[in-house]
């Protein structure tokens, strides 16, 4: 340890600097300041029995200055003095002596005045941190890496180093450097860093006061000044100032226009949504209800998105008081509330309990009744991922039991589907035997939900028994199944580490399947090989056996297809899509399934799945149904899964009379599946710097989304068309601030983009094989836009802001599908296509 000599005053110069800026920015482009002091340190007392137990007194003055050279109009500290920045009271407190009790080089206690502002005590603690030396360890290095757990998360890298040099048994100099870099995984240019540096350099020594007599530290401190107290070694939270901050209601009035439906596909909507969430998180239940009650009818659904996404106790209480689930007329608001719960970034037990209570009460709309249960499944999954599976045992067990026992508790088709979809969202391992049972159901809808649910589980859950069941369904070992059920079973087999024999049997089945299923399976196998998916290795191995890979088998005529490709590839994230389309023998769509995945640093996100199913429409065009599909009721509908959350399916028509009435009135207007604002990224943390300053880091990502789909059939032209339209605007914002009660300095970084993706399938079924043209169009992105704003402000209200923007347009494109598709589109739309 370091010892101080009696009757000696050690003089030091001390500086603490803090810089905030873009992760890859130059020092000049950062904002920040330097506090410097002349410091005197002397021995106040030493334990007569132990040389290593000493109380030291520290005295200093204070100056503050900017770190980067800027013209005066861009320099918030220009013309300031320490007194004008800190204020008289704080400055007087900063120059008051304080005491540190060191034992074996470690700080045991920090003595100052309770009445001093927290920011003053923290700055003093920062200086004191450089006076502790243990076992002559001269360099302390700490590296910390917070790895991302998900594609939409934030990654932090931290490093701190302290270097000491000693002279005559005491510190000659100490330099502490600390850095924290934060970046959004999905877009690493949305990043910020904080650099903190403290230096303490000895400038000389002179005669100083003698040490005090006394047997212990506390009595000595009392004899020096009885107002001195041990105020704690750890930095404390400081209340920051907010000059003229608007109330939630005032803030809402400035944002209302941007949240009207007309602006929902523009980036201004998620930007306003994120700003509103920040205000709601600071507001009371009464303030939140005032906004909900005053919002226009058209902007209210977006306010419900924001209030629910805020995820505070007050916001949840306000929503539960505001919504009346007995009233079916406010269906849209109830659905938006439930979906926002499903997408919540930090769900808690209270939210799950609220949904459980709603499900037990009277609900006016059957669609909402189903949505409540389906979303409860998503919350069970999210709470389990957070480690809550075993924590509030009692609370989680009730909804778990309800959805696990649900399918067997009812005879109503729609209710069985509701429970199966809730289980699909929950990803509970206990649900696997239920899905395995329902995979072999006689009801096609149950089987497809069960099989698509099994596909969501980690391969380790695909036990021998599960695989045997799925293979039985595909090969129809016990009974005849609908084509789309067999196709779903094939998808599960091929995505679950299939064995040599499983693949061989699949390949041998091709040629003995209904026409279109043959074509689908050939296309699926070719896609796996082309895209090098995990099953490609074993498929190649099996294909070496020519019996299962002969020309006759793989030269199947038909229109069904399976295709995967890249949507976007960057250093941060890789986005892929897959498109599976299965037709009935009559040329009408049976199932189309579009998926979009994002992958970043080993984490994968199922961003979107839109599945359209149609059945029982053969009678309409006087065609013969396929095997096993003779008695199916006419039906078409659409089901979506968004950001790993399964939503309630939407029905286009059900039953022959409903089909015929819609056939002649179908305007081609697509039906809405999901619309709203979603909080995608939600990261908040406080970093305590060694210097005593605190850094607040907030990163949020907001998405405005509108997904709709439709199906039209023209008997006159013998043509059908299905469309899925996706519109979206994404804004990601990061705000890193060093906020004290005398000055605020920080940086805001943001990225925004707008996009639209249309997927249209046109089928002409006047001849066989019928003509199919699939179009997947990405409209011109209006722009991709990045900005950075640095800000510095004083408690007096004086503020300086500097902004930088970067904008670029991305051209539209049509995603390349297979050559066969391009040839077909030429035939459907002519060579001008």
XYZ file of C-alpha atoms in Angstrom, residues 263-713:
451
model
C -48.962 8.790 -42.324
C -48.589 5.234 -41.052
C -46.288 3.963 -43.794
C -43.957 6.961 -43.403
C -40.997 7.060 -41.027
C -42.522 10.026 -39.147
C -45.035 7.582 -37.579
C -42.574 5.282 -35.751
C -40.473 8.368 -34.843
C -43.486 9.988 -33.133
C -44.445 6.630 -31.626
C -40.991 6.251 -29.985
C -41.067 9.837 -28.669
C -44.557 9.277 -27.271
C -43.483 6.061 -25.488
C -40.679 8.010 -23.737
C -43.249 10.543 -22.449
C -45.765 7.863 -21.441
C -43.078 6.076 -19.393
C -42.770 9.178 -17.180
C -46.527 9.773 -16.909
C -49.198 8.823 -14.381
C -52.316 6.753 -15.103
C -54.489 9.912 -14.970
C -52.314 11.728 -17.548
C -52.355 8.671 -19.847
C -56.161 8.321 -19.638
C -56.509 12.022 -20.542
C -54.642 11.377 -23.830
C -56.607 8.167 -24.577
C -59.908 9.998 -24.039
C -58.962 13.037 -26.123
C -57.396 11.271 -29.143
C -59.302 11.368 -32.430
C -61.095 8.182 -33.466
C -58.576 7.651 -36.289
C -55.416 8.190 -34.209
C -56.671 6.259 -31.169
C -55.489 2.782 -32.351
C -51.945 4.177 -32.680
C -52.161 5.715 -29.167
C -53.213 2.278 -27.863
C -50.064 0.822 -29.522
C -47.869 3.428 -27.795
C -49.513 3.217 -24.353
C -49.366 -0.604 -24.300
C -45.769 -0.639 -25.612
C -44.662 1.718 -22.809
C -45.065 -1.312 -20.470
C -45.203 0.637 -17.200
C -47.615 -0.165 -14.383
C -49.466 3.115 -15.017
C -49.798 2.470 -18.756
C -51.178 -1.061 -18.269
C -53.640 0.152 -15.598
C -54.777 2.968 -17.921
C -55.383 0.528 -20.799
C -57.336 -1.920 -18.620
C -59.553 0.912 -17.337
C -60.011 2.413 -20.823
C -60.958 -0.760 -22.734
C -64.304 -2.436 -22.302
C -63.959 -6.033 -23.509
C -67.722 -6.612 -23.238
C -68.224 -4.134 -26.083
C -67.603 -5.731 -29.498
C -67.686 -2.315 -31.219
C -64.211 -1.388 -29.916
C -62.800 -4.582 -31.487
C -59.924 -2.751 -33.269
C -58.628 -1.128 -30.063
C -58.852 -4.409 -28.139
C -56.951 -6.257 -30.870
C -54.238 -3.565 -31.031
C -53.830 -3.751 -27.238
C -53.515 -7.549 -27.333
C -51.008 -7.594 -30.217
C -48.908 -4.892 -28.514
C -48.860 -7.159 -25.417
C -47.716 -10.050 -27.625
C -44.846 -7.993 -29.083
C -43.841 -6.491 -25.701
C -40.096 -6.244 -25.103
C -40.255 -6.587 -21.303
C -43.449 -8.463 -20.462
C -44.114 -9.075 -16.803
C -46.362 -11.242 -14.676
C -48.876 -8.403 -14.260
C -49.488 -8.247 -18.022
C -50.011 -12.007 -18.220
C -52.380 -11.911 -15.231
C -54.350 -9.099 -16.903
C -54.896 -11.256 -20.018
C -55.831 -14.233 -17.866
C -58.461 -12.097 -16.071
C -59.794 -10.806 -19.421
C -60.090 -14.389 -20.745
C -62.164 -15.357 -17.690
C -64.506 -12.350 -18.029
C -67.220 -11.597 -20.564
C -65.854 -10.757 -24.013
C -68.162 -9.282 -26.668
C -66.262 -10.478 -29.739
C -65.356 -14.117 -30.417
C -62.343 -12.954 -32.462
C -61.038 -11.090 -29.398
C -61.796 -14.090 -27.183
C -59.499 -16.145 -29.445
C -56.819 -13.439 -29.692
C -56.549 -13.156 -25.871
C -55.726 -16.870 -25.570
C -53.364 -16.939 -28.580
C -51.403 -13.958 -27.188
C -51.290 -15.487 -23.696
C -49.257 -18.273 -25.317
C -46.771 -15.689 -26.643
C -46.423 -14.116 -23.171
C -45.842 -17.515 -21.546
C -42.982 -18.063 -24.025
C -41.456 -14.594 -23.457
C -41.614 -14.914 -19.661
C -39.995 -18.361 -19.878
C -37.185 -16.948 -22.024
C -36.591 -14.300 -19.362
C -36.042 -17.098 -16.857
C -39.503 -16.687 -15.380
C -40.496 -20.252 -16.194
C -39.526 -21.361 -12.717
C -39.867 -18.071 -10.860
C -43.522 -17.102 -10.323
C -44.469 -20.764 -10.472
C -48.070 -20.246 -9.466
C -48.752 -17.456 -11.933
C -47.318 -19.150 -15.009
C -48.834 -22.519 -14.177
C -52.440 -21.266 -14.510
C -52.242 -20.084 -18.166
C -49.909 -22.981 -19.019
C -52.435 -25.481 -17.659
C -55.267 -23.657 -19.433
C -53.680 -23.827 -22.902
C -52.190 -27.327 -22.449
C -55.584 -28.765 -21.466
C -57.466 -26.499 -23.900
C -57.609 -28.622 -27.076
C -59.196 -31.568 -25.240
C -61.619 -29.363 -23.297
C -63.798 -28.394 -26.274
C -65.538 -29.876 -29.315
C -65.746 -26.527 -31.154
C -63.361 -26.416 -34.130
C -62.436 -22.735 -33.788
C -61.691 -23.173 -30.057
C -59.446 -26.202 -30.654
C -57.549 -24.149 -33.250
C -57.314 -21.241 -30.797
C -55.656 -23.449 -28.144
C -53.328 -25.055 -30.685
C -52.215 -21.596 -31.883
C -51.668 -20.483 -28.266
C -49.488 -23.575 -27.748
C -47.665 -22.799 -31.018
C -46.784 -19.396 -29.523
C -45.824 -20.795 -26.117
C -43.191 -23.232 -27.429
C -43.689 -25.227 -24.231
C -41.865 -28.581 -24.397
C -44.962 -30.105 -22.739
C -46.969 -29.187 -25.860
C -44.977 -31.523 -28.140
C -47.038 -34.672 -27.310
C -50.210 -32.617 -27.998
C -48.919 -31.470 -31.408
C -47.803 -35.012 -32.192
C -51.319 -36.276 -31.472
C -53.058 -33.535 -33.500
C -50.675 -33.977 -36.447
C -52.617 -37.192 -37.191
C -56.016 -35.557 -36.744
C -58.806 -36.073 -39.271
C -59.309 -32.301 -39.363
C -56.832 -30.844 -41.856
C -56.647 -27.441 -40.084
C -55.587 -29.100 -36.793
C -52.897 -31.134 -38.570
C -51.370 -28.138 -40.368
C -51.218 -26.055 -37.154
C -49.694 -28.994 -35.250
C -47.077 -29.673 -37.945
C -46.131 -25.990 -38.419
C -45.791 -25.753 -34.616
C -43.435 -28.753 -34.445
C -41.268 -27.025 -37.042
C -40.706 -24.079 -34.651
C -39.039 -26.227 -31.962
C -35.336 -26.840 -31.621
C -34.340 -30.058 -33.419
C -33.383 -31.645 -30.075
C -37.124 -31.936 -29.288
C -37.743 -34.019 -32.437
C -37.674 -37.390 -30.702
C -37.975 -40.730 -32.461
C -41.696 -40.890 -31.591
C -42.360 -37.412 -33.034
C -40.474 -38.227 -36.245
C -42.314 -41.536 -36.668
C -45.662 -39.729 -36.401
C -44.697 -37.051 -38.955
C -43.428 -39.720 -41.380
C -46.702 -41.679 -40.945
C -48.643 -38.555 -41.951
C -46.504 -37.887 -45.026
C -46.585 -41.519 -46.215
C -50.284 -41.919 -45.258
C -49.479 -45.110 -43.327
C -52.791 -45.058 -41.411
C -55.151 -43.023 -43.603
C -55.464 -40.547 -46.469
C -54.465 -36.926 -45.721
C -55.043 -33.674 -47.552
C -52.179 -32.541 -49.795
C -51.309 -29.473 -47.762
C -51.041 -31.606 -44.598
C -48.601 -33.967 -46.364
C -46.600 -30.980 -47.673
C -46.406 -29.594 -44.103
C -45.238 -33.008 -42.844
C -42.513 -33.067 -45.533
C -41.357 -29.596 -44.393
C -41.015 -30.862 -40.806
C -39.095 -33.993 -41.867
C -36.665 -32.015 -44.053
C -35.986 -29.357 -41.408
C -35.399 -31.794 -38.507
C -32.016 -33.389 -39.305
C -33.561 -36.184 -41.425
C -31.887 -39.591 -41.455
C -30.690 -41.334 -44.632
C -33.740 -43.628 -44.628
C -36.218 -40.753 -44.076
C -34.821 -38.887 -47.080
C -34.660 -42.040 -49.193
C -38.328 -42.820 -48.494
C -39.292 -39.230 -49.311
C -37.479 -39.390 -52.670
C -38.975 -42.785 -53.474
C -42.470 -41.413 -52.819
C -42.055 -38.810 -55.589
C -43.866 -40.144 -58.634
C -46.605 -41.795 -56.586
C -48.049 -38.562 -55.180
C -50.930 -36.426 -56.522
C -49.633 -34.393 -59.509
C -49.081 -31.064 -57.796
C -47.623 -32.587 -54.620
C -45.105 -34.428 -56.851
C -44.064 -31.133 -58.386
C -43.922 -29.414 -54.975
C -41.652 -32.125 -53.527
C -39.264 -32.015 -56.531
C -39.069 -28.222 -56.213
C -38.544 -28.448 -52.431
C -35.628 -30.907 -52.761
C -34.011 -28.780 -55.505
C -34.368 -25.645 -53.357
C -32.689 -27.312 -50.351
C -29.767 -28.352 -52.570
C -29.505 -24.965 -54.283
C -29.636 -22.988 -51.033
C -27.348 -25.429 -49.158
C -29.782 -25.965 -46.302
C -28.933 -28.328 -43.469
C -30.613 -31.361 -45.106
C -28.672 -30.908 -48.397
C -25.783 -33.136 -47.310
C -27.915 -36.192 -46.594
C -30.023 -35.570 -49.746
C -26.860 -35.589 -51.909
C -25.791 -38.793 -50.203
C -29.135 -40.471 -50.970
C -29.099 -39.210 -54.552
C -25.961 -41.168 -55.226
C -28.338 -44.140 -55.204
C -29.774 -43.660 -58.701
C -32.920 -45.610 -57.955
C -34.320 -42.784 -55.847
C -33.043 -40.114 -58.210
C -33.991 -41.187 -61.689
C -35.047 -38.863 -64.476
C -38.666 -39.978 -64.467
C -39.033 -39.066 -60.802
C -37.528 -35.593 -61.119
C -39.100 -34.539 -64.424
C -42.531 -33.887 -62.992
C -44.984 -31.565 -64.693
C -46.941 -29.129 -62.531
C -47.137 -25.581 -61.234
C -46.363 -25.903 -57.490
C -42.985 -24.637 -56.351
C -40.625 -23.970 -53.471
C -37.980 -21.271 -53.651
C -35.599 -19.483 -51.259
C -33.355 -16.491 -51.787
C -31.565 -13.532 -50.206
C -33.447 -10.285 -49.657
C -30.516 -8.379 -48.236
C -27.007 -9.190 -47.089
C -24.894 -6.813 -45.027
C -22.166 -7.054 -42.418
C -24.838 -6.619 -39.724
C -27.727 -8.790 -40.800
C -28.628 -11.311 -43.490
C -32.229 -11.425 -44.568
C -33.617 -14.419 -46.487
C -37.022 -15.294 -47.852
C -38.748 -18.521 -48.833
C -41.828 -18.968 -50.937
C -43.702 -22.310 -51.014
C -46.768 -22.648 -53.244
C -48.934 -25.732 -53.573
C -51.859 -25.983 -56.018
C -54.764 -28.367 -56.222
C -55.038 -30.512 -59.381
C -57.704 -28.093 -60.642
C -55.369 -25.100 -60.669
C -56.685 -23.257 -57.632
C -54.233 -22.323 -54.916
C -54.199 -24.789 -52.013
C -51.486 -23.256 -49.838
C -48.967 -20.457 -50.251
C -46.430 -19.789 -47.558
C -44.059 -16.827 -47.561
C -41.368 -16.488 -44.873
C -38.826 -13.793 -44.118
C -35.959 -14.503 -41.701
C -33.246 -12.262 -40.273
C -29.932 -13.557 -38.938
C -27.269 -11.618 -37.056
C -24.232 -12.929 -35.165
C -25.656 -16.430 -34.774
C -29.121 -15.289 -33.663
C -32.138 -15.857 -35.931
C -35.463 -14.054 -36.023
C -38.576 -15.269 -37.853
C -39.604 -11.809 -39.009
C -42.665 -12.693 -41.022
C -44.727 -15.629 -42.207
C -47.840 -15.164 -44.288
C -49.731 -18.322 -45.191
C -52.794 -18.345 -47.449
C -54.895 -21.522 -47.521
C -57.802 -22.322 -49.829
C -59.889 -25.482 -50.179
C -63.105 -26.954 -51.541
C -63.399 -24.607 -54.525
C -63.418 -27.273 -57.243
C -67.220 -27.343 -57.561
C -67.129 -23.686 -58.577
C -65.097 -24.457 -61.701
C -66.569 -27.940 -62.263
C -63.270 -29.693 -61.526
C -62.611 -32.982 -59.725
C -61.154 -32.652 -56.211
C -57.887 -34.431 -55.353
C -57.756 -37.653 -53.333
C -58.782 -37.132 -49.705
C -60.265 -33.686 -50.468
C -63.675 -34.680 -51.863
C -65.767 -33.463 -48.921
C -63.966 -30.268 -47.935
C -66.036 -27.162 -47.186
C -65.194 -24.126 -49.350
C -62.785 -21.941 -47.409
C -60.015 -19.395 -47.909
C -58.071 -17.579 -45.225
C -54.779 -16.147 -44.205
C -52.572 -16.625 -41.185
C -49.601 -14.483 -40.178
C -46.706 -14.880 -37.807
C -44.866 -11.638 -37.058
C -41.586 -11.397 -35.097
C -42.001 -14.916 -33.727
C -45.591 -14.208 -32.604
C -48.451 -16.117 -34.264
C -51.446 -13.818 -34.862
C -55.107 -14.800 -35.092
C -55.907 -16.115 -38.596
C -58.254 -14.143 -40.856
C -61.012 -15.781 -42.967
C -61.700 -14.537 -46.515
C -64.789 -16.756 -46.917
C -66.216 -19.940 -45.411
C -68.920 -22.098 -46.956
C -70.222 -22.236 -50.530
C -72.866 -19.455 -50.218
C -70.338 -17.089 -48.577
C -67.891 -17.923 -51.360
C -70.436 -17.240 -54.130
C -71.590 -13.926 -52.635
C -67.980 -12.767 -52.315
C -67.073 -14.081 -55.780
C -69.337 -11.533 -57.408
C -68.630 -8.687 -55.016
C -64.880 -9.110 -54.556
C -63.423 -5.771 -55.421
C -59.907 -7.073 -55.109
C -59.502 -4.920 -52.014
C -57.163 -6.870 -49.721
C -58.169 -7.731 -46.182
C -56.121 -6.376 -43.329
C -54.216 -8.964 -41.272
C -52.147 -6.745 -39.017
C -51.677 -3.012 -38.819
C -49.980 -0.983 -36.159
C -46.864 0.275 -34.478
C -44.484 -2.135 -32.807
C -41.641 -1.455 -30.376
C -38.940 -3.761 -31.744
C -35.783 -2.721 -29.910
C -36.007 -1.516 -26.326
C -32.726 -1.190 -24.466
C -32.090 1.053 -21.494
C -29.169 1.090 -19.058
C -27.195 3.379 -16.770
C -23.396 3.172 -16.800
C -21.628 4.502 -13.717
C -18.251 5.948 -14.716
C -15.317 5.747 -12.293
C -15.067 9.549 -12.495
C -18.379 9.879 -10.650
C -20.394 10.860 -13.721
C -23.287 8.705 -14.890
C -24.222 7.812 -18.472
C -27.755 7.004 -19.584
C -28.083 4.854 -22.737
C -31.439 4.387 -24.465
C -31.898 2.544 -27.765
C -35.329 2.073 -29.284
C -36.565 0.743 -32.605
C -40.099 1.347 -33.835
C -41.868 -0.227 -36.791
C -45.051 0.928 -38.502
C -46.481 -2.073 -40.327
C -49.461 -2.825 -42.520
C -49.939 -6.360 -43.865
C -52.956 -7.268 -45.957
C -53.885 -10.101 -48.257
C -56.585 -11.047 -50.677
C -57.825 -13.665 -53.101
C -59.859 -13.104 -56.264
C -61.253 -15.702 -58.661
